[in-house]
mmCIF file of C-alpha atoms in Angstrom:
data_model
loop_
_atom_site.group_PDB
_atom_site.id
_atom_site.type_symbol
_atom_site.label_atom_id
_atom_site.label_comp_id
_atom_site.label_asym_id
_atom_site.label_seq_id
_atom_site.Cartn_x
_atom_site.Cartn_y
_atom_site.Cartn_z
ATOM 1 C CA MET A 1 69.905 116.973 95.949
ATOM 2 C CA THR A 2 66.687 118.426 97.285
ATOM 3 C CA LEU A 3 64.380 117.109 99.975
ATOM 4 C CA SER A 4 60.659 117.961 100.146
ATOM 5 C CA ALA A 5 57.667 116.657 102.124
ATOM 6 C CA LEU A 6 54.795 114.785 100.534
ATOM 7 C CA ASP A 7 51.711 112.927 101.685
ATOM 8 C CA TYR A 8 51.595 109.150 101.570
ATOM 9 C CA LYS A 9 49.245 107.744 104.354
ATOM 10 C CA MET A 10 49.018 111.081 106.298
ATOM 11 C CA GLN A 11 49.974 114.672 105.731
ATOM 12 C CA GLU A 12 53.633 115.087 105.101
ATOM 13 C CA ASP A 13 54.649 111.599 106.303
ATOM 14 C CA ALA A 14 57.006 110.942 103.463
ATOM 15 C CA ARG A 15 59.932 112.695 101.827
ATOM 16 C CA ARG A 16 60.750 113.161 98.136
ATOM 17 C CA LEU A 17 64.445 113.059 97.351
ATOM 18 C CA THR A 18 65.411 114.683 94.019
ATOM 19 C CA TRP A 19 68.869 114.566 92.495
ATOM 20 C CA SER A 20 69.089 117.443 90.101
ATOM 21 C CA GLY A 21 71.659 119.680 88.603
ATOM 22 C CA GLN A 22 74.918 118.494 87.013
ATOM 23 C CA GLN A 23 76.722 116.733 89.828
ATOM 24 C CA PRO A 24 76.033 113.573 91.781
ATOM 25 C CA GLY A 25 74.612 114.046 95.221
ATOM 26 C CA ALA A 26 73.979 112.050 98.387
ATOM 27 C CA TRP A 27 71.291 111.626 101.078
ATOM 28 C CA GLU A 28 72.050 109.963 104.484
ATOM 29 C CA LEU A 29 69.950 108.542 107.313
ATOM 30 C CA ARG A 30 72.390 109.282 110.134
ATOM 31 C CA ALA A 31 72.170 108.070 113.697
ATOM 32 C CA LYS A 32 72.708 110.572 116.526
ATOM 33 C CA GLN A 33 75.310 108.120 118.023
ATOM 34 C CA PRO A 34 76.858 105.048 116.507
ATOM 35 C CA ARG A 35 74.600 102.034 116.687
ATOM 36 C CA ASP A 36 75.417 98.248 116.887
ATOM 37 C CA PHE A 37 73.673 96.364 114.061
ATOM 38 C CA ASP A 38 76.032 93.332 114.154
ATOM 39 C CA ARG A 39 73.698 91.044 115.974
ATOM 40 C CA GLN A 40 70.836 91.971 113.576
ATOM 41 C CA ALA A 41 73.166 91.261 110.575
ATOM 42 C CA ASN A 42 74.001 87.825 112.042
ATOM 43 C CA GLY A 43 70.253 87.093 112.519
ATOM 44 C CA ASP A 44 69.665 87.892 108.770
ATOM 45 C CA LEU A 45 67.499 90.964 109.378
ATOM 46 C CA LEU A 46 66.849 93.441 106.589
ATOM 47 C CA LEU A 47 67.132 97.159 106.264
ATOM 48 C CA THR A 48 63.652 97.858 104.725
ATOM 49 C CA ALA A 49 62.212 100.908 103.126
ATOM 50 C CA THR A 50 58.745 101.808 102.004
ATOM 51 C CA LEU A 51 59.385 103.838 98.904
ATOM 52 C CA ARG A 52 58.279 104.818 95.421
ATOM 53 C CA ILE A 53 60.644 105.199 92.462
ATOM 54 C CA ASP A 54 59.548 108.320 90.610
ATOM 55 C CA ALA A 55 62.445 108.744 88.197
ATOM 56 C CA LEU A 56 65.795 107.052 87.459
ATOM 57 C CA PRO A 57 68.921 108.655 86.212
ATOM 58 C CA SER A 58 69.475 108.195 82.438
ATOM 59 C CA GLN A 59 73.262 107.907 83.112
ATOM 60 C CA GLY A 60 75.536 107.225 86.009
ATOM 61 C CA HIS A 61 75.443 105.041 89.129
ATOM 62 C CA VAL A 62 73.045 104.615 92.079
ATOM 63 C CA VAL A 63 74.798 103.477 95.194
ATOM 64 C CA ALA A 64 73.391 102.451 98.537
ATOM 65 C CA TYR A 65 75.873 102.563 101.446
ATOM 66 C CA ALA A 66 76.311 102.177 105.118
ATOM 67 C CA ALA A 67 79.114 103.918 107.001
ATOM 68 C CA SER A 68 80.954 103.857 110.249
ATOM 69 C CA ALA A 69 84.043 105.784 111.532
ATOM 70 C CA GLY A 70 86.129 102.858 110.363
ATOM 71 C CA GLY A 71 84.814 102.694 106.821
ATOM 72 C CA ARG A 72 82.032 102.515 104.308
ATOM 73 C CA SER A 73 80.354 99.655 102.472
ATOM 74 C CA GLU A 74 78.803 100.417 99.058
ATOM 75 C CA LEU A 75 76.445 98.465 96.848
ATOM 76 C CA GLN A 76 75.599 99.386 93.345
ATOM 77 C CA ILE A 77 71.764 99.257 93.168
ATOM 78 C CA GLY A 78 70.935 101.070 89.873
ATOM 79 C CA SER A 79 70.173 97.959 87.913
ATOM 80 C CA TRP A 80 68.115 96.526 90.799
ATOM 81 C CA LEU A 81 66.008 99.827 90.931
ATOM 82 C CA GLN A 82 65.515 99.630 87.182
ATOM 83 C CA GLY A 83 63.953 96.159 87.566
ATOM 84 C CA LEU A 84 61.491 97.330 90.204
ATOM 85 C CA PRO A 85 57.953 98.712 89.583
ATOM 86 C CA GLN A 86 57.938 102.469 88.900
ATOM 87 C CA GLN A 87 55.481 105.062 90.183
ATOM 88 C CA GLN A 88 54.038 102.787 92.900
ATOM 89 C CA TRP A 89 54.639 102.448 96.624
ATOM 90 C CA MET A 90 56.394 99.190 97.726
ATOM 91 C CA THR A 91 58.605 97.735 100.395
ATOM 92 C CA VAL A 92 62.297 97.044 99.389
ATOM 93 C CA ALA A 93 65.003 95.547 101.475
ATOM 94 C CA ILE A 94 68.781 95.099 101.671
ATOM 95 C CA PRO A 95 70.089 92.432 103.962
ATOM 96 C CA LEU A 96 72.269 94.103 106.685
ATOM 97 C CA LYS A 97 74.947 91.454 106.078
ATOM 98 C CA CYS A 98 75.430 92.997 102.616
ATOM 99 C CA PHE A 99 77.069 95.949 104.302
ATOM 100 C CA ARG A 100 79.740 93.840 106.275
ATOM 101 C CA ARG A 101 82.520 94.464 103.802
ATOM 102 C CA GLY A 102 83.844 97.986 104.544
ATOM 103 C CA ALA A 103 81.606 99.256 107.414
ATOM 104 C CA ASP A 104 81.878 98.344 111.006
ATOM 105 C CA LEU A 105 78.395 97.148 111.803
ATOM 106 C CA LYS A 106 79.128 97.319 115.558
ATOM 107 C CA ARG A 107 79.447 101.131 115.312
ATOM 108 C CA LEU A 108 77.247 102.159 112.402
ATOM 109 C CA GLU A 109 76.771 105.895 111.999
ATOM 110 C CA VAL A 110 74.889 105.804 108.707
ATOM 111 C CA PRO A 111 72.634 102.776 108.421
ATOM 112 C CA LEU A 112 71.513 103.912 104.944
ATOM 113 C CA GLY A 113 72.860 106.395 102.461
ATOM 114 C CA ILE A 114 72.108 106.856 98.709
ATOM 115 C CA ARG A 115 74.504 108.409 96.261
ATOM 116 C CA SER A 116 73.254 109.077 92.737
ATOM 117 C CA ALA A 117 73.889 110.808 89.447
ATOM 118 C CA PRO A 118 71.343 113.528 88.621
ATOM 119 C CA GLY A 119 67.880 112.297 87.583
ATOM 120 C CA LEU A 120 66.978 109.995 90.506
ATOM 121 C CA GLN A 121 63.846 110.758 92.287
ATOM 122 C CA LEU A 122 62.689 108.621 95.169
ATOM 123 C CA SER A 123 59.874 109.106 97.585
ATOM 124 C CA ILE A 124 60.524 107.484 100.957
ATOM 125 C CA HIS A 125 57.941 106.871 103.721
ATOM 126 C CA GLN A 126 59.802 104.712 106.200
ATOM 127 C CA VAL A 127 63.168 102.985 106.820
ATOM 128 C CA GLN A 128 63.339 100.324 109.502
ATOM 129 C CA LEU A 129 64.655 96.856 110.356
ATOM 130 C CA GLY A 130 62.424 93.974 109.195
ATOM 131 C CA ALA A 131 62.315 90.346 108.256
ATOM 132 C CA ALA A 132 60.403 90.582 104.950
ATOM 133 C CA ALA A 133 59.787 92.803 101.987
ATOM 134 C CA GLU A 134 58.232 92.727 98.567
ATOM 135 C CA HIS A 135 61.609 93.150 96.778
ATOM 136 C CA LEU A 136 64.803 91.926 98.218
ATOM 137 C CA LEU A 137 68.301 92.853 96.940
ATOM 138 C CA ASP A 138 70.602 89.867 96.579
ATOM 139 C CA CYS A 139 73.949 90.522 98.170
ATOM 140 C CA PRO A 140 76.794 90.668 95.748
ATOM 141 C CA ALA A 141 79.123 87.673 95.853
ATOM 142 C CA SER A 142 82.021 88.084 98.206
#
């Protein structure tokens, strides 16, 4: 997985993530210290990202995850990404409550990670908490 800077609204204000080679790879947004996201999850807040899907893998899975020292919560997002517009900037969101199974939201170390097979290319401008987005992932049934 490689990371490179690109321009979105200003010079080098976004990053292009490229999964190449033969093996799956991962990218993580990691907090300096564990953060408590439990209250925000109870309030139905979303983890939002402004991104552009530049390419999808032809085979394999794409997984979004959140992780704490006590565990990890993973969501298969490959089919969701396939249904989104390609080659255009948009705001997407995952409800924080989707990460409850497996991760301790009171001590979250990785609020967002992406693991993918080779071939995925995403450009990301911003990741933050929010209340709305253009495209919302439905939490899988418990």
